[in-house]
Coordinates of C-alpha atoms and ligand atoms in Angstrom, one line a residue:
X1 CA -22.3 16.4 -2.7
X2 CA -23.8 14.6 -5.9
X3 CA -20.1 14.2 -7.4
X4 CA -19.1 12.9 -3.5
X5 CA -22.1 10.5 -4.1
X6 CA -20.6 9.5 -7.6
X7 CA -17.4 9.0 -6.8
X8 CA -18.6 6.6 -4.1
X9 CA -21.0 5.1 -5.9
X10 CA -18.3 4.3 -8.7
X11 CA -15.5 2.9 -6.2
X12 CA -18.2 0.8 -4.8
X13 CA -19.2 -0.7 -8.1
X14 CA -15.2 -1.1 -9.3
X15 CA -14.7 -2.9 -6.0
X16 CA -11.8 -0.7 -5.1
X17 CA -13.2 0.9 -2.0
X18 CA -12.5 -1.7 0.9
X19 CA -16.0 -1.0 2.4
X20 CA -17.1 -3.1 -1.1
X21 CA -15.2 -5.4 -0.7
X22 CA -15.8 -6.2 3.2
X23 CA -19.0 -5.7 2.4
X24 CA -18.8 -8.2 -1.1
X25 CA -16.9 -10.9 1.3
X26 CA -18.8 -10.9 4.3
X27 CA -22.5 -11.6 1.8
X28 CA -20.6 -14.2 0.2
X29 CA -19.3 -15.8 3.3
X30 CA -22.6 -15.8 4.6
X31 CA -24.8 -17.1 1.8
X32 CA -22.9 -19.3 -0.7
X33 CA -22.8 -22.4 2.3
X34 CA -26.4 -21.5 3.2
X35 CA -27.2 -22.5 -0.6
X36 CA -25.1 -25.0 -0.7
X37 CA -26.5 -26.8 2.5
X38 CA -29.9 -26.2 1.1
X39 CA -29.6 -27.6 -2.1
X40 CA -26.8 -31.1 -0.5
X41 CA -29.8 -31.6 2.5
X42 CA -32.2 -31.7 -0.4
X43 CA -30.3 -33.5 -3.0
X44 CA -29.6 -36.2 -0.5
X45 CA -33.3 -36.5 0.8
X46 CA -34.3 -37.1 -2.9
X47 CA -32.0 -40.2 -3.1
X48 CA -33.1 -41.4 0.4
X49 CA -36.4 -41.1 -0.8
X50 CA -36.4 -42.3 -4.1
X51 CA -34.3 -45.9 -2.5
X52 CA -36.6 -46.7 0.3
X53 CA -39.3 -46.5 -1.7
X54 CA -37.7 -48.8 -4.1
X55 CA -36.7 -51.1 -2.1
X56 CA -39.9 -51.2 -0.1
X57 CA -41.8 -51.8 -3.9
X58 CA -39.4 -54.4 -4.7
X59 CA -39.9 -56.7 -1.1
X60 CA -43.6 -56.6 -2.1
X61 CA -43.3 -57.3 -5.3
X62 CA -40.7 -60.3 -4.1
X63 CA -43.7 -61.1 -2.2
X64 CA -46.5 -61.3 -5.1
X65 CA -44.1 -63.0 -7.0
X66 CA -43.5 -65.8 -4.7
X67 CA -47.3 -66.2 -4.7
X68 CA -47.4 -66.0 -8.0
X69 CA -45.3 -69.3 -8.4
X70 CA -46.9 -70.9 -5.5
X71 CA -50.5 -70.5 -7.4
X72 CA -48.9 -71.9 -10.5
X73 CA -50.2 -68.1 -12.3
X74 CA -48.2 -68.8 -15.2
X75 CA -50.2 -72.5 -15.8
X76 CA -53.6 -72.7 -16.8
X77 CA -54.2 -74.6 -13.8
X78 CA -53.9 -71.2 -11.6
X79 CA -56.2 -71.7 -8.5
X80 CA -56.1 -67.9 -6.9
X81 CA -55.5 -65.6 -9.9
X82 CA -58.3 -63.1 -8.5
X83 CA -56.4 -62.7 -5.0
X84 CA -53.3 -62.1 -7.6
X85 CA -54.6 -59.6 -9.5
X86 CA -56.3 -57.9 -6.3
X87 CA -52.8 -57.9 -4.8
X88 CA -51.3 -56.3 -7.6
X89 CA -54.3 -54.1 -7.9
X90 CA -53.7 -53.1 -4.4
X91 CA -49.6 -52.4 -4.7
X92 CA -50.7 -50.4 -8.5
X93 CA -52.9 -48.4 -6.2
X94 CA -51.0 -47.8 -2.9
X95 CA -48.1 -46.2 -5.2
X96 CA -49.8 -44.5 -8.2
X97 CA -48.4 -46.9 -10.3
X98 CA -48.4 -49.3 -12.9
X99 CA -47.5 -53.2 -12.7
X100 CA -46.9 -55.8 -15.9
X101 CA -46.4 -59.4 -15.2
X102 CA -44.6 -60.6 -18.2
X103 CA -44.5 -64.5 -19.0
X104 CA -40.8 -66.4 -20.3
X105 CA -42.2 -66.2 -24.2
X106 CA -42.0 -62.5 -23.1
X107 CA -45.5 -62.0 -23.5
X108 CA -47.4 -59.2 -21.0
X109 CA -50.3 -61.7 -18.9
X110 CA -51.5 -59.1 -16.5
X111 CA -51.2 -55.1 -16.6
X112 CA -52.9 -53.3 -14.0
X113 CA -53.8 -50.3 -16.3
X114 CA -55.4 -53.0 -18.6
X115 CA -53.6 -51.8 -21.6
X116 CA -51.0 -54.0 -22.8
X117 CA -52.2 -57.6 -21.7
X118 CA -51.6 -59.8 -24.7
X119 CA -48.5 -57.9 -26.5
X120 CA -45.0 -58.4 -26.5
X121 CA -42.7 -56.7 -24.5
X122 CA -39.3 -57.1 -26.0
X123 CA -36.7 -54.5 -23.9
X124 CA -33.6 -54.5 -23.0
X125 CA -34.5 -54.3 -19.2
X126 CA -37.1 -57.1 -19.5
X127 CA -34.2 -59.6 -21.0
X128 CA -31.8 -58.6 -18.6
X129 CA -34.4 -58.9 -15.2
X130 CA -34.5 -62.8 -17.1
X131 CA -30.8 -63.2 -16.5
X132 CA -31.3 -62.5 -12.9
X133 CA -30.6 -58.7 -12.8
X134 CA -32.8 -56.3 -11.2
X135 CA -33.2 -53.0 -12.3
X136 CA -34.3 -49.7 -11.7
X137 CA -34.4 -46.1 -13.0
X138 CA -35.6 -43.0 -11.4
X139 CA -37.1 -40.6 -14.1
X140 CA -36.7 -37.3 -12.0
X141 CA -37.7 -35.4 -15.2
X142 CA -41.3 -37.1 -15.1
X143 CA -41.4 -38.1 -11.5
X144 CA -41.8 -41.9 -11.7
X145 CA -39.4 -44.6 -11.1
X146 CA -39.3 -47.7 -12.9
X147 CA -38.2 -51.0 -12.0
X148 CA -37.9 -55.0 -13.0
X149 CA -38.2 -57.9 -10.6
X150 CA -37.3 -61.4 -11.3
X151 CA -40.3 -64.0 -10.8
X152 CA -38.0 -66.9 -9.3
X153 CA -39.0 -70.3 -9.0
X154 CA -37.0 -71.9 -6.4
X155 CA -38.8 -75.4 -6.2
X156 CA -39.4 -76.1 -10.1
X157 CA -36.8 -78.1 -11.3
X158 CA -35.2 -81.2 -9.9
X159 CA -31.5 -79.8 -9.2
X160 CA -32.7 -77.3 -6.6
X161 CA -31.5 -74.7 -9.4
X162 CA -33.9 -71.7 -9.7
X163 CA -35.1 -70.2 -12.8
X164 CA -36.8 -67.3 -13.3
X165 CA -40.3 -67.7 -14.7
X166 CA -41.5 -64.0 -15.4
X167 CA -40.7 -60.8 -14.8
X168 CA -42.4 -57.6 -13.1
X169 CA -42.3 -54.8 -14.5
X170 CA -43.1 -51.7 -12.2
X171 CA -43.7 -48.0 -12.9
X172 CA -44.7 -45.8 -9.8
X173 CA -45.3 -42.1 -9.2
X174 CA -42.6 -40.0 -7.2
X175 CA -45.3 -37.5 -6.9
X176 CA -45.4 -38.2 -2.9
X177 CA -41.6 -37.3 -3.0
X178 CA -41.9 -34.3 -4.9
X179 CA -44.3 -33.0 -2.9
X180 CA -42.6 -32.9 0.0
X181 CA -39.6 -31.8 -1.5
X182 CA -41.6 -28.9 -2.7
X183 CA -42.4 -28.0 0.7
X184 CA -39.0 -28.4 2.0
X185 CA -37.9 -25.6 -0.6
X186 CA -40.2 -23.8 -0.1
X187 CA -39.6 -23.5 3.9
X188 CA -35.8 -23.4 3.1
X189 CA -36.3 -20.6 0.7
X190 CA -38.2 -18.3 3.7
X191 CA -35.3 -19.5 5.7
X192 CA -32.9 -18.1 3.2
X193 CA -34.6 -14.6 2.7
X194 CA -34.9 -14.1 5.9
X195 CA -31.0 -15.0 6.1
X196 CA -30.1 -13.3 3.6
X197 CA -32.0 -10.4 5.0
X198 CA -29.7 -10.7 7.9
X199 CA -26.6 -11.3 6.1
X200 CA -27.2 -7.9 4.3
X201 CA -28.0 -5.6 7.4
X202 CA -24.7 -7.6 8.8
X203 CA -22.4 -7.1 6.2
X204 CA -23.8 -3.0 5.9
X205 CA -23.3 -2.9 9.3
X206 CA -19.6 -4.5 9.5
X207 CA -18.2 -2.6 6.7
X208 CA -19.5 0.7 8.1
X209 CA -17.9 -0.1 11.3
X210 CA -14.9 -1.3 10.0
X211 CA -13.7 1.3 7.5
X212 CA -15.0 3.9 10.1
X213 CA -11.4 4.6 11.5
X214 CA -10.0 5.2 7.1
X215 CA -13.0 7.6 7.0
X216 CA -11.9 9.4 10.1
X217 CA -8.2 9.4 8.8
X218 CA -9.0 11.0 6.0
X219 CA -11.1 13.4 7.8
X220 CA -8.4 14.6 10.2
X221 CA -6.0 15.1 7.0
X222 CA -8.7 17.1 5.4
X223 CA -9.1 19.0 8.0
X224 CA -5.6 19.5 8.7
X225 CA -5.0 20.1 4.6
X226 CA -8.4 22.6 5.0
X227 CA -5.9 24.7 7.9
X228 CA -8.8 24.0 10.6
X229 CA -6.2 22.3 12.6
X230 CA -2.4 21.2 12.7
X231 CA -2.4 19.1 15.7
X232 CA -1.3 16.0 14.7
X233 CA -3.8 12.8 14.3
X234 CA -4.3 10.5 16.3
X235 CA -6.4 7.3 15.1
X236 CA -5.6 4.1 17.3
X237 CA -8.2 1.8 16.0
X238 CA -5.4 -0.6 14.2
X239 CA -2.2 -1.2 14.1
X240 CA -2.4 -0.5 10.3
X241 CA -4.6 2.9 11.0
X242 CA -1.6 3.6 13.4
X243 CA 0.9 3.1 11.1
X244 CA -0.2 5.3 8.6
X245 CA -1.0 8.2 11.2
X246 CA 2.4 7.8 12.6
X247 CA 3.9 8.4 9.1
X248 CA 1.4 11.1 8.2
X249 CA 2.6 13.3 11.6
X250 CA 6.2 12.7 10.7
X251 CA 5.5 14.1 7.0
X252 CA 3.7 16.9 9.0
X253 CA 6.7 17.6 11.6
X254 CA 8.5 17.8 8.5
X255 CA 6.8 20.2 7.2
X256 CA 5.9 22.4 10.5
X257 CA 10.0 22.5 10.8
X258 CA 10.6 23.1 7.3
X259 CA 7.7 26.3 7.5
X260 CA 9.5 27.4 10.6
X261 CA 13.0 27.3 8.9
X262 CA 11.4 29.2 6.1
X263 CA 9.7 32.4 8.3
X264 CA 13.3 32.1 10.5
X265 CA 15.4 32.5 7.0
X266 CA 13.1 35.1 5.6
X267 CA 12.5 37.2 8.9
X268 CA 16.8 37.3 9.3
X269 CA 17.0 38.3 5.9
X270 CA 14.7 41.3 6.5
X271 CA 16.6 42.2 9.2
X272 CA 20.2 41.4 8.0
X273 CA 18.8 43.4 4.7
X274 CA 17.0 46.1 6.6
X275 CA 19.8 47.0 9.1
X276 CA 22.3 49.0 6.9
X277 CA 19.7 50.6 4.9
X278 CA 18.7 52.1 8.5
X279 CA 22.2 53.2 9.0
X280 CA 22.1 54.8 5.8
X281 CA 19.2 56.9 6.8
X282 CA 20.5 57.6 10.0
X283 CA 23.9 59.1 7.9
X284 CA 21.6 60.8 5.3
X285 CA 19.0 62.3 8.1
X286 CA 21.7 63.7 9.9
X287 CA 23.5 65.4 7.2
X288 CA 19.6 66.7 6.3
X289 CA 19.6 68.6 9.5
X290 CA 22.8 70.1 10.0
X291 CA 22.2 71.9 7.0
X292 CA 25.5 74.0 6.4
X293 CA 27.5 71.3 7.2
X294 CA 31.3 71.2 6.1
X295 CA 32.2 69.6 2.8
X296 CA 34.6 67.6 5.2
X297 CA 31.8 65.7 7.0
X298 CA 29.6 65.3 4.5
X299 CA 32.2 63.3 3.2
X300 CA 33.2 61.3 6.2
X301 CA 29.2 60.3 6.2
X302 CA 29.1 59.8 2.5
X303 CA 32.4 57.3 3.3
X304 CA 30.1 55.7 5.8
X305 CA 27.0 55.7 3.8
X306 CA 29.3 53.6 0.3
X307 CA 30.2 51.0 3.1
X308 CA 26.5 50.4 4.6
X309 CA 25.6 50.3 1.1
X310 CA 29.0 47.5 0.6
X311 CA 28.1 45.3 3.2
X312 CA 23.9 45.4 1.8
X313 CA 25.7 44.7 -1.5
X314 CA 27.8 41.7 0.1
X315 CA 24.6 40.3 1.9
X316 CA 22.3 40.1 -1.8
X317 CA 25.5 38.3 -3.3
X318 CA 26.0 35.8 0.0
X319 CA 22.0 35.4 -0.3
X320 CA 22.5 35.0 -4.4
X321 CA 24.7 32.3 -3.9
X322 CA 23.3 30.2 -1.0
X323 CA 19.9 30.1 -3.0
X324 CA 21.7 29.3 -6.1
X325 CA 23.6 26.4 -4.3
X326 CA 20.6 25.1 -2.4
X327 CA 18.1 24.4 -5.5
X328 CA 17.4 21.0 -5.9
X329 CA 18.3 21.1 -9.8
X330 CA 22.0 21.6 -9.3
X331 CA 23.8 22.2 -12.6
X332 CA 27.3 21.4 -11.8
X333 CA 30.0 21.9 -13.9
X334 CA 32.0 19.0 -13.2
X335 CA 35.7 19.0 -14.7
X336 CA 39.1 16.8 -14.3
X337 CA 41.2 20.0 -11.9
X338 CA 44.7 20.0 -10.6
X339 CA 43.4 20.7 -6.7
X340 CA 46.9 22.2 -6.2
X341 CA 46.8 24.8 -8.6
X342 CA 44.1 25.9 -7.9
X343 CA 45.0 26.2 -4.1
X344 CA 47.7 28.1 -5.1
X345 CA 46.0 30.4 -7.0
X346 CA 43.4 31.2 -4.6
X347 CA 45.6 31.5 -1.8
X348 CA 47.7 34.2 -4.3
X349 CA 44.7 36.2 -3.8
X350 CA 44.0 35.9 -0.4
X351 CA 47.5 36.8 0.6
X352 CA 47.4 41.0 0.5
X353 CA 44.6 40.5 2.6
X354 CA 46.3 38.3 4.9
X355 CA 49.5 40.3 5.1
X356 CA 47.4 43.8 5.8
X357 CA 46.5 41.3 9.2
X358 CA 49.6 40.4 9.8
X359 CA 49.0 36.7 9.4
X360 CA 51.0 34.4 7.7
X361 CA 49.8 32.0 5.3
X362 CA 51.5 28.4 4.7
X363 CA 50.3 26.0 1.9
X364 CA 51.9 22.3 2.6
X365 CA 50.9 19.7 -0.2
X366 CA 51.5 16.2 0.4
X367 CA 50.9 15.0 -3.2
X368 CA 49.8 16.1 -6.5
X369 CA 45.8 15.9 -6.5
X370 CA 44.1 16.3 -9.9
X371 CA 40.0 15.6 -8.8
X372 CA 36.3 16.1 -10.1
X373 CA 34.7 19.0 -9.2
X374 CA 33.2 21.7 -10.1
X375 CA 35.6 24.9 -10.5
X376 CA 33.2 27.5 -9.0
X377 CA 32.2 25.9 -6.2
X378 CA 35.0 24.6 -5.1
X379 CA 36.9 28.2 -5.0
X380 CA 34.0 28.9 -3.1
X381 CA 34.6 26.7 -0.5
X382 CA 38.5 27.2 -0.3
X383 CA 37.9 30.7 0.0
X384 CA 35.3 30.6 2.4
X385 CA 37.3 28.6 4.7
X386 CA 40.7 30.4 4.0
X387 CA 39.3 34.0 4.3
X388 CA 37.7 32.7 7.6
X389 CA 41.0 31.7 9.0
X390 CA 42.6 35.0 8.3
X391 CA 39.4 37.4 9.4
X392 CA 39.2 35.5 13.4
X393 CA 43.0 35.6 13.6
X394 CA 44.8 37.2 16.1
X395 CA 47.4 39.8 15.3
X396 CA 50.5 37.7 14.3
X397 CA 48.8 34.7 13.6
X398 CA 49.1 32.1 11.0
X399 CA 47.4 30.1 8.5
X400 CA 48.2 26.7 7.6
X401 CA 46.6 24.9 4.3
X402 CA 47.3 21.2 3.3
X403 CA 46.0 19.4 0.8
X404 CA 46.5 15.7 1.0
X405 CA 44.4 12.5 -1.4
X406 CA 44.2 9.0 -0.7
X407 CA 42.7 6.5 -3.2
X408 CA 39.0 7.6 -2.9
X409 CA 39.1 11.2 -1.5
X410 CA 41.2 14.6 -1.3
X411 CA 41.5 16.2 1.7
X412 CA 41.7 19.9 1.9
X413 CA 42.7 21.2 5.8
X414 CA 42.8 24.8 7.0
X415 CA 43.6 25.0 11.1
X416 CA 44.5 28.8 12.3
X417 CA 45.9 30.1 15.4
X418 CA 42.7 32.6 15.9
X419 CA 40.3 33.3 18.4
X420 CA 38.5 29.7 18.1
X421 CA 34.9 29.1 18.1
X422 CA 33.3 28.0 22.0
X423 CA 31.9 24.5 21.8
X424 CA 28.5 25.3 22.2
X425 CA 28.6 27.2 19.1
X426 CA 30.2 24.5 17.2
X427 CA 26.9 23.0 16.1
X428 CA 25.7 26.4 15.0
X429 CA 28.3 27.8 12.8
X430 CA 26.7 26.1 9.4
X431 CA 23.5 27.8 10.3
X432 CA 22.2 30.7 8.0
X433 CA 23.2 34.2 9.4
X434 CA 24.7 32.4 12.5
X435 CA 27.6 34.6 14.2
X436 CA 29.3 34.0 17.0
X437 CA 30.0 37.2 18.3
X438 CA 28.1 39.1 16.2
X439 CA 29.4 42.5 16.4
X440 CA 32.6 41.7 16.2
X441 CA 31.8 39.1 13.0
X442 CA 30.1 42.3 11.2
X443 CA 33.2 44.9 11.9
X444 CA 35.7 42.1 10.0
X445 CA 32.5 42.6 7.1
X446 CA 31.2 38.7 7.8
X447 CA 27.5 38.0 7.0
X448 CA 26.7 35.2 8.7
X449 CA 26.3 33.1 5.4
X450 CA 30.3 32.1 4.4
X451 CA 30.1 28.3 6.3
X452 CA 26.2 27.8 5.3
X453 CA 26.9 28.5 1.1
X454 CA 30.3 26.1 2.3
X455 CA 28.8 23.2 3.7
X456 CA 25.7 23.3 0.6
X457 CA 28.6 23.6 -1.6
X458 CA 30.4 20.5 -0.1
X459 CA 27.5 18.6 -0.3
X460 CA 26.8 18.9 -3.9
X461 CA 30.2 17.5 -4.1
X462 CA 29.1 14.2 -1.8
X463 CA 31.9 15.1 0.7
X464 CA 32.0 16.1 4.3
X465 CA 33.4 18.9 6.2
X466 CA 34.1 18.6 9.5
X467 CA 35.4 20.8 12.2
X468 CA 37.6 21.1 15.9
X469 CA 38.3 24.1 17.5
X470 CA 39.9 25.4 21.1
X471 CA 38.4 28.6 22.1
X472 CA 41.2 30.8 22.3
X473 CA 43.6 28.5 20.8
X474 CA 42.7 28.4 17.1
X475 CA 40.2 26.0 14.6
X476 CA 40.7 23.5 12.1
X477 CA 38.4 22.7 9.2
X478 CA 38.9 19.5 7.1
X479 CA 36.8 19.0 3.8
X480 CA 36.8 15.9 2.3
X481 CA 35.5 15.2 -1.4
X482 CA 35.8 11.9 -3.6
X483 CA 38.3 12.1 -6.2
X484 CA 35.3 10.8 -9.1
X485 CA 32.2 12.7 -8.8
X486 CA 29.5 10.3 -7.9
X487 CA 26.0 11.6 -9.8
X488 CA 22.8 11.1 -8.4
X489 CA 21.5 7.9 -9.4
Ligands
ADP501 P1 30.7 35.1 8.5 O1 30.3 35.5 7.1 O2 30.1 36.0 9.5 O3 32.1 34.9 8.6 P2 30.4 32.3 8.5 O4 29.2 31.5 8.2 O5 31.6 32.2 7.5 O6 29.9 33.8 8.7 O7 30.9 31.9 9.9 C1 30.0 31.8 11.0 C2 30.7 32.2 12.3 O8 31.6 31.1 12.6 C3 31.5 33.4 12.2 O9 30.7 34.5 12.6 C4 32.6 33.2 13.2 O10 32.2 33.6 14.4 C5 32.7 31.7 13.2 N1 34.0 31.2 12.5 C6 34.0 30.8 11.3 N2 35.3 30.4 10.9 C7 36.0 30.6 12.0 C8 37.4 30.5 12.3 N3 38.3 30.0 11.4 N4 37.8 30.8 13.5 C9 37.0 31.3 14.4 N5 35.7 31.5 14.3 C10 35.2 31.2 13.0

């Protein structure tokens, strides 16, 4: 449980389980635009802020300036200075601030705070406000914005030209601002917990639900590996969960027909194995019993008993051989051979055999073939084939063997004038232990196992064997194998 915990735990944190990553996407999706909405909407209420204000300080300070010069503040001969000043007073007031009237010699006549009246004020914004340009700067760091207005006397000189007789300069709290920008945070940060809150239990939720159907795949094929069940699966969720059922089933079809294959091989070998050894103790218990039985029968039974054990003998090498051929790690001992030499030779010895069954045996070559094969095998499958041919022949019969090549394969043909195989057994006859007529296939000593160590045997080779027969009429079998032996790649 606690290493089932770690290992989750650790796929989690390494982002490779997709729950993480649903999980990872979904949080993200959901709270990076929150933020950024948050912090634009904010942002952009600062600025608003921060220019209304400015240019609401900057018409009133137009209109103090324009009484200024009206009330001739910069002459000596200034008639309302003290409704100046209280109107400057008033503006200094209304936004925390601080306002300097500074004079063309650059010299600061009024300052609301009282503290720089009589000094110079030489800076770059001041020179610039007297070439007409008004400034201003939002210190966001302190929370004030600062500002310069032109004092412009329209009416002073004779050309109509005006000139700019002074300058304000303003500095006024943004502490109004930040205030309620401090509120607005603060309602959008509850807004965003409580979103975020959401968001979580969402994305939890999602990625539960949607990795369920993995989680149950996994399940099934636990329980299936565990032997609880080996139904197949079924999880339709999606077509991806579908998909990788489908392929697991197959796999498992595979596998159910390969386990059946193996219980059908190993319960015919018991009884292909077991039934001589019973005729052996049938021979043996019945000699037990008579006793005093003549010398003469005991060795008519002993006769009997050498062939049981013969054909028991003949089944372990058939068996030797087909499991040899069938392992997958094949060492084949692949050489240049002339294919006609070697037909000759084994049909040399498969002739006494063929003459004690009165069947005649032809060998017609159409060219010489040299080919790659291996030397074994292939007399295994000549002889198979051939030895077939003569044992379900019909007295008088005949065997015919060609062997032919074009530029890619040899052909090697063996049709017979025997007893034929019936169609329906025609897709059988490869099988393990497959007979047709099986007690006539065991009196001519056949074990069931001659085509199936064949058509392995061909297939190492990459060829093909193929067959057509005529119940009654005879059988031909034609193996074809490439000239160059093609490895594996
Ligand atoms: P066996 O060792 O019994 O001969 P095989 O695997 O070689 O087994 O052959 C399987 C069956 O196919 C045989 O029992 C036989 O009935 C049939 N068969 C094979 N070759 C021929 C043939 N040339 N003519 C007729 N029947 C054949």
């Amino acid at each position: 449980m606690a290493v089932k915990i770690w290992e989750t735990l650790k796929n989690l944190l390494s982002l490779r389980s997709l729950r993480a990553r649903i999980f990872i996407i979904i949080l993200v999706i959901g709270i990076v635009p929150s933020v950024l909405m948050q912090y634009g909407i904010l942002n952009s209420y600062e600025e608003r802020s921060v220019q209304n204000r400015i240019s609401t300080v900057q018409n009133q300070l137009m209109i103090v300036g324009n009484h200024l010069v009206s009330n001739h503040y910069f002459s000596s001969t200034t008639t309302n200075e003290n409704v100046i000043n209280a109107e400057l007073e008033m503006i200094s007031n209304l936004y925390e601030g601080r306002v300097m009237i500074i004079d063309s010699s650059l010299k600061v006549v009024k300052d609301t705070y009282g503290i720089s009246e009589g000094k110079t004020m030489i800076s770059e914004e001041v020179i610039r406000c007297f070439q007409g340009e008004r400034m201003s700067h939002y210190d966001r760091e302190h929370g004030y914005i600062e500002m310069t207005t032109p004092i412009v006397d329209s009416g002073s000189s004779n050309d109509g030209i005006s000139t700019i007789v002074g300058v304000m300069v303003t500095s006024i709290s943004n502490d109004a601002i930040i205030a309620t920008m401090e509120a607005l945070n603060r309602e959008a940060m509850i807004l965003q917990y409580l979103m975020l809150i959401g968001i979580l239990a969402c994305a939890l939720i999602l990625s539960t639900v949607l990795t369920r159907p993995f989680s149950r795949i996994t399940e099934e094929i636990n329980a299936v590996k565990a032997g609880y069940s080996d139904k197949t699966i079924d999880v339709p969720d999606y077509a991806e969960t579908v998909h990788i059922v489908e392929a697991f089933n197959q796999l498992l079809k595979r596998m159910k027909t390969l386990d059946d294959s193996r219980q059908e091989f190993v319960a015919n070998v018991s009884h292909e194995l077991k039934t001589p050894i019973t005729s052996v103790k049938v021979l043996a218990d019945s000699l037990l019993a008579q006793g005093d039985a003549p010398a003469e029968l005991y060795r008519e039974f002993m006769e009997d008993i050498v062939s049981e054990i013969d054909r028991e003998n003949q089944i372990i090498t058939d068996l030797l051989a087909l499991v040899r051929m069938e392992k997958k790690v094949q060492s084949l001992n692949i050489v240049p051979l002339n294919i006609n030499d070697l037909t000759e030779l084994i049909l040399k010895r498969l002739r006494p055999i063929a003459r004690k069954r009165d069947v005649e045996l032809v060998f017609e070559s159409m060219r010489t073939v040299v080919a790659e094969v291996d030397e074994v095998k292939l007399t295994l499958i000549m002889t198979n084939l051939v030895e077939n041919s003569i044992k379900y022949n019909k007295e008088h019969g005949w065997v015919k063997v060609e062997l032919d090549a074009d530029h890619q394969y040899f052909t090697f043909t063996v049709s017979d004038s025997g007893l034929g195989i019936p169609e329906d057994s025609l897709p059988h006859i490869y099988e393990r232990f497959y007979r047709v007529d099986k007690s006539h296939s065991k009196d001519i000593g056949g074990t069931g196992l001659g085509l199936a160590i064949t058509k392995s045997a061909v297939l190492l080779h990459r060829g093909s064997i193929t067959v057509t027969s005529v119940e009654g009429e005879g059988s031909c079998f034609v193996v074809k194998i490439p000239l160059i032996y093609i490895a594996e790649a």
